[in-house]
Tab-separated table of C-alpha atoms and ligand atoms in Angstrom:
chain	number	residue	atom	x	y	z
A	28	UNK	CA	54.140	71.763	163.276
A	29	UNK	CA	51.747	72.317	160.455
A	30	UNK	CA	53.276	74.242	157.712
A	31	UNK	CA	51.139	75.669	154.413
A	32	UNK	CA	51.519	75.509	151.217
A	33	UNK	CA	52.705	79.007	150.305
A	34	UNK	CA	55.382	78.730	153.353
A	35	UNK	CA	56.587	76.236	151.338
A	36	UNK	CA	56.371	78.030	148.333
A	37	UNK	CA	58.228	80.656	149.827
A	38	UNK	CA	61.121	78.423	151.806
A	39	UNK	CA	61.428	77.213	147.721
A	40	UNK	CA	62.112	80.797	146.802
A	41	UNK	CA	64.594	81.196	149.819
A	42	UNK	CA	66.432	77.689	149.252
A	43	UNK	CA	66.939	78.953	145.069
A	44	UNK	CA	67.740	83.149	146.674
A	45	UNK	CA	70.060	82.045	149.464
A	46	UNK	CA	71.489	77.840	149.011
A	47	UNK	CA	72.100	77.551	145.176
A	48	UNK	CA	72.567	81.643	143.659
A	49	UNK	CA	75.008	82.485	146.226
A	50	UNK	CA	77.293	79.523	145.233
A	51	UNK	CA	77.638	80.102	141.692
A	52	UNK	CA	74.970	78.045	140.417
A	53	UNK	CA	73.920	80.144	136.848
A	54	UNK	CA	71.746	78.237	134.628
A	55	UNK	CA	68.393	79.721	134.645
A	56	UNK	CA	66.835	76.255	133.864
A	57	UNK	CA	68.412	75.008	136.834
A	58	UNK	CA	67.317	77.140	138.966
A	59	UNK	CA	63.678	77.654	137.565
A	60	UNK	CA	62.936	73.511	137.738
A	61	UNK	CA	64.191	73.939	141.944
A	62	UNK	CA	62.271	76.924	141.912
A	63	UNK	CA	58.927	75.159	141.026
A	64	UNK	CA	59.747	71.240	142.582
A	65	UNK	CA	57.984	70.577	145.477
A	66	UNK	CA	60.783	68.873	147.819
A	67	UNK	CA	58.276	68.637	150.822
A	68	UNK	CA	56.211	65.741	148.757
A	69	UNK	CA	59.359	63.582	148.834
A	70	UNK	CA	60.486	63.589	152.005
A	71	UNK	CA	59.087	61.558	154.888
A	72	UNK	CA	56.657	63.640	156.677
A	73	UNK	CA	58.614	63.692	160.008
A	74	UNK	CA	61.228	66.094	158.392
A	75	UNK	CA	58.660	67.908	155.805
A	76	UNK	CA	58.844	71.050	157.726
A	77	UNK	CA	62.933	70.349	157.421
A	78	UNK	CA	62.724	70.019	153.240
A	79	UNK	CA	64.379	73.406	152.241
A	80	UNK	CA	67.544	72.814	155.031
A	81	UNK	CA	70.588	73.198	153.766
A	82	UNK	CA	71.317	69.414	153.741
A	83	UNK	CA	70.779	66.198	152.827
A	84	UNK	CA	67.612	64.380	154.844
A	85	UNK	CA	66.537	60.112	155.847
A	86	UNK	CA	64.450	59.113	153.352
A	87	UNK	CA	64.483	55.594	155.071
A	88	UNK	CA	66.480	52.378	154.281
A	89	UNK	CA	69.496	53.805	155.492
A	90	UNK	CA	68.944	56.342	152.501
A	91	UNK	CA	69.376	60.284	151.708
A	92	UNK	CA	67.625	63.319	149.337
A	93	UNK	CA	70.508	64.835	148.117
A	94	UNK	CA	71.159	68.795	149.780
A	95	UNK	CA	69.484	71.370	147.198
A	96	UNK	CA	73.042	72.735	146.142
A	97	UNK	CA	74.172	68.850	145.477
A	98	UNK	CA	71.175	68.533	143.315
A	99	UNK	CA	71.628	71.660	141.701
A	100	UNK	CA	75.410	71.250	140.918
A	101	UNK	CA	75.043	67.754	139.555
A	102	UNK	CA	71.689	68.880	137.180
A	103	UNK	CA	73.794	71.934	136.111
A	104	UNK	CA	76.769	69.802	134.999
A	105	UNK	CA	74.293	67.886	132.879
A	106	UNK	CA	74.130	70.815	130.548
A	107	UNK	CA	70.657	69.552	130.031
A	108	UNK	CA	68.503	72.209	126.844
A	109	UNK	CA	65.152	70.342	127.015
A	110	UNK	CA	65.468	67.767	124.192
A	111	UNK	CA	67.647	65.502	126.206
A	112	UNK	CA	66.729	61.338	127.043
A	113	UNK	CA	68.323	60.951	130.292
A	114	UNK	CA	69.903	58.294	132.646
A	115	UNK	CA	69.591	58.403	136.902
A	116	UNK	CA	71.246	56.115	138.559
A	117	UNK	CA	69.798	56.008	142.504
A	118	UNK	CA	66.191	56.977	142.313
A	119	UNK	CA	65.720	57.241	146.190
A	120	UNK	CA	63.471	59.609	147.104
A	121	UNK	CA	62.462	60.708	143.087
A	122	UNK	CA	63.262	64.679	144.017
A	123	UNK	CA	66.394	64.825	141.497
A	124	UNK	CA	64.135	62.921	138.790
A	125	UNK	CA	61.630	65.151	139.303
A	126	UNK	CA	64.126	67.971	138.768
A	127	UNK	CA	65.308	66.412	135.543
A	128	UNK	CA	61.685	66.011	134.105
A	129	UNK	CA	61.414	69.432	134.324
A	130	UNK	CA	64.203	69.849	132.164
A	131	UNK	CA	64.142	67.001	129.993
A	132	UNK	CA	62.011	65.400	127.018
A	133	UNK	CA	62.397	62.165	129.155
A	134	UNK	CA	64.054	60.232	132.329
A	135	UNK	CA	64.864	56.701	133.143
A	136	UNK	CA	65.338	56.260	136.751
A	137	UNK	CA	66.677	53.114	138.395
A	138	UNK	CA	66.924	52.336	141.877
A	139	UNK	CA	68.052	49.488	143.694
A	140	UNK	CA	65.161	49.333	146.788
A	141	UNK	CA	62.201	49.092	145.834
A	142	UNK	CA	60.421	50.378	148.723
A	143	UNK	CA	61.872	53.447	148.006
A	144	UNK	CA	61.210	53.325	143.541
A	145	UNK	CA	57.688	52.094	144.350
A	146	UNK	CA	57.447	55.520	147.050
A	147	UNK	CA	58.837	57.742	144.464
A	148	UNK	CA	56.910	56.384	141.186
A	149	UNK	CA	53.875	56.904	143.197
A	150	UNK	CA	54.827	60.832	144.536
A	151	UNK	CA	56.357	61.431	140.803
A	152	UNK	CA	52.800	60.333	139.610
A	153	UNK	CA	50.648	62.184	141.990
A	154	UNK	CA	52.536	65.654	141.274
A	155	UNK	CA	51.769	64.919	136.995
A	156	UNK	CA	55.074	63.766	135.730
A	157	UNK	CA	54.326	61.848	132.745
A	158	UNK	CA	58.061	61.553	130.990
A	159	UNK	CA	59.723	59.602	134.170
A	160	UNK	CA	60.086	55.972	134.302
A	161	UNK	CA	61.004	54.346	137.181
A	162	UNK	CA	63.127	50.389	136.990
A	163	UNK	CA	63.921	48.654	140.040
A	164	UNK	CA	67.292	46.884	139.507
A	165	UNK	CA	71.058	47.492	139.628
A	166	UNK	CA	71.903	50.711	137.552
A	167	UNK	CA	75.521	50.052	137.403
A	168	UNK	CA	74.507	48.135	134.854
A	169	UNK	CA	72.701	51.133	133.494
A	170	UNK	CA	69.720	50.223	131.043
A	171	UNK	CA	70.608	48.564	127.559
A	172	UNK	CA	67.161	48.887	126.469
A	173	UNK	CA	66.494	52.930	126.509
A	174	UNK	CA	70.269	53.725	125.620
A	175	UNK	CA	71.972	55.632	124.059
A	176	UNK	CA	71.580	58.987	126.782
A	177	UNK	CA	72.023	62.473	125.973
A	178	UNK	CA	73.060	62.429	130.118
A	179	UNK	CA	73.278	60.220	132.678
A	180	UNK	CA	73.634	61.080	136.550
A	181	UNK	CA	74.772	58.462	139.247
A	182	UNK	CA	73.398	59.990	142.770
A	183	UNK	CA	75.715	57.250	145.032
A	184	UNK	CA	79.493	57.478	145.288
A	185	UNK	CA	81.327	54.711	143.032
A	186	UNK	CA	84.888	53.210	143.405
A	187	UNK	CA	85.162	54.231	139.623
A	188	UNK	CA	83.600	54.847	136.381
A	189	UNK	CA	81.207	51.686	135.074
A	190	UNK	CA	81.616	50.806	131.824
A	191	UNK	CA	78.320	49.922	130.814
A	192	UNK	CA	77.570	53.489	131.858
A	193	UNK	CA	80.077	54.979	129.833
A	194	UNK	CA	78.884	52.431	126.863
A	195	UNK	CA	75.224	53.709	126.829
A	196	UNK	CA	76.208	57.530	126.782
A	197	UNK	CA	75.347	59.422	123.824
A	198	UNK	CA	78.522	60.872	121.747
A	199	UNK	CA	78.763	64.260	122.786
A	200	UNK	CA	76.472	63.365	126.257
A	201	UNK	CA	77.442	63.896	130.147
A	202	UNK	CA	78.175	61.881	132.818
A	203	UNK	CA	78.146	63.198	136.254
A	204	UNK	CA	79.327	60.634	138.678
A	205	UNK	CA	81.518	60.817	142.450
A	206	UNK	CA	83.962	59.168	142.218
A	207	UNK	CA	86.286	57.993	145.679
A	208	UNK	CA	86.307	55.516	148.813
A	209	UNK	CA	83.480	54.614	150.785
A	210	UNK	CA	83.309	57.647	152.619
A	211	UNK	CA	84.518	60.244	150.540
A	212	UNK	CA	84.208	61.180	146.824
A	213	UNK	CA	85.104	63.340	143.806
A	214	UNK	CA	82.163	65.157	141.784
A	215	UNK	CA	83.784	64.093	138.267
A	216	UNK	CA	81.734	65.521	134.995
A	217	UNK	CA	82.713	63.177	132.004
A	218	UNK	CA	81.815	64.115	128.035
A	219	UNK	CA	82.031	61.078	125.399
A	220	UNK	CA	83.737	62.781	122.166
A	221	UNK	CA	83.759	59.508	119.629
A	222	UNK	CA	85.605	56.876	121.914
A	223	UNK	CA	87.072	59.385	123.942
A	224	UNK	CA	86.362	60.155	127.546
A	225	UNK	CA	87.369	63.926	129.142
A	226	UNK	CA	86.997	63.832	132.887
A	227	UNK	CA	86.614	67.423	134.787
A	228	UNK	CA	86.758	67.171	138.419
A	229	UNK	CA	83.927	69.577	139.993
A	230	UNK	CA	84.938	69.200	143.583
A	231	UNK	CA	84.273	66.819	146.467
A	232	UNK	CA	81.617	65.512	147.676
A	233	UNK	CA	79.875	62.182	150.233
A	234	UNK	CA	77.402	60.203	149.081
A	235	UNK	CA	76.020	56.828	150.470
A	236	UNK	CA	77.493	54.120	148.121
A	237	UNK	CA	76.124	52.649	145.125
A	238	UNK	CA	76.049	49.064	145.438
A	239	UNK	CA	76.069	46.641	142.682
A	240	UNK	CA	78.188	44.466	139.968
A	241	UNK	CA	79.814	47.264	138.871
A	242	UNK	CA	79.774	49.282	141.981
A	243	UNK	CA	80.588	48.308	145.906
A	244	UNK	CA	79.595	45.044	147.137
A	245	UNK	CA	76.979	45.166	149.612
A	246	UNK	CA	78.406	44.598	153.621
B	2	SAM	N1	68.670	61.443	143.999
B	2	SAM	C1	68.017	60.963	145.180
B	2	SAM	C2	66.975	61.909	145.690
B	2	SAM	O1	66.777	62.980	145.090
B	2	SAM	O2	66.324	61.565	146.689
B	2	SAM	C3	68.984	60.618	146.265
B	2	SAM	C4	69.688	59.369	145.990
B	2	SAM	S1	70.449	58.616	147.393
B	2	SAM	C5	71.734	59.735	147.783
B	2	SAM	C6	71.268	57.282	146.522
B	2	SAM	C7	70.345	56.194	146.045
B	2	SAM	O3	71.083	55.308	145.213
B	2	SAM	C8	69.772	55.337	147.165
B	2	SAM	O4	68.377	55.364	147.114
B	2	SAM	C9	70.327	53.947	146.873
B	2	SAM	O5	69.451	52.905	147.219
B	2	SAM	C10	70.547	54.020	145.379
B	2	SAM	N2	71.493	53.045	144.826
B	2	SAM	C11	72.665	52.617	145.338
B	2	SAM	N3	73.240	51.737	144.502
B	2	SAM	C12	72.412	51.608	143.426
B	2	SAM	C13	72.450	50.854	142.216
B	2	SAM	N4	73.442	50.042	141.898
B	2	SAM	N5	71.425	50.995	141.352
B	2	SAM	C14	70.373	51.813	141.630
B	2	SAM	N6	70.293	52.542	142.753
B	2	SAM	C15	71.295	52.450	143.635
């Protein structure tokens, strides 16, 4: 099924009118960067005519893209105003990154597969975005180099809090992490004041799991 452009445009306008405003998400940049993403350019064609569903999709390698409201929570928590450097942890499919760059001065996105960083660094490039980089590599580790982060935002659920992560975030910045088991996990928002950390819990949540030295092992 062959679907045009301005169906898409207007599934877009449904996804932000009946998925995200209905649930109490408020931030106007928020919902504007959803409003203009185009989520059909990073998922696999097979589901394209599927991108505005009200749930996560395959993106291959045993992979996800996030369901709109997940993506909208977790960019909402960020409290992002514009001038922000930010930290993603779990590139997959780029969508969320994409979603960031429209709301941030720049984004660092790591991803462990790099199928899946080289598919979205292409897509992110094709559609203009000129303030994203994408690393291959482990991002529990987060990224030394670029820190410290106004933000960061880890998109795979994580047996706790890594400390690099915590380490590289800005003092006053955001981390939005989940937080559980394997199978089930806590949306926690965390804000650095000095050496302090203040978790809120924003509700649960699944997530496939992020893998890596400060993460779950890999089985
Ligand atoms: N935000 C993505 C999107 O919009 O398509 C969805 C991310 S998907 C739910 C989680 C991603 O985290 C997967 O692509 C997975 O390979 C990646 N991942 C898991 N552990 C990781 C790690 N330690 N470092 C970087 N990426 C990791």
């Amino acid at each position: 099924m062959m679907t045009k452009r301005n169906d898409y445009r207007s599934l877009r306008e449904q996804m932000v009118q009946s998925q995200l405003m209905p649930r109490r998400i408020r931030d106007g940049r928020t919902l504007g960067a959803m409003g203009r993403v185009p989520r059909e350019a990073f998922v696999p064609e097979k589901y394209r005519h599927s991108a505005y569903d009200d749930r996560p999709l395959p993106i291959g390698e045993d992979q996800t893209i996030s369901q709109p409201y997940m993506v909208a929570l977790m960019t909402e928590a960020l409290e992002l105003s514009g001038g922000e450097t930010v930290l993603e942890i779990g590139t997959g499919s780029g969508y969320q990154t994409a979603v960031l760059a429209e709301m941030a001065t720049r984004v660092v996105s790591i991803e462990r597969i790099s199928t899946l960083a080289e598919r979205a660094r292409a897509v992110l490039q094709q559609l203009g975005y000129t303030n994203v980089t994408v690393l291959v590599g482990d991002g529990t580790r987060g990224c030394a180099e670029h820190a410290p982060f106004d933000a960061i935002i880890v998109t795979a659920g994580s047996p706790g809090v890594p400390v690099s992560l915590k380490e590289q975030l800005a003092d006053g910045g955001r981390l939005v992490i989940p937080v559980g088991s394997r199978g089930y996990q806590e949306l926690n928002r965390i804000r650095r004041r000095g050496n302090d950390f203040i978790t809120e819990n924003l509700g649960g949540c699944v997530f496939v799991p992020l893998i890596g030295v400060q993460g779950w092992e890999w089985h």
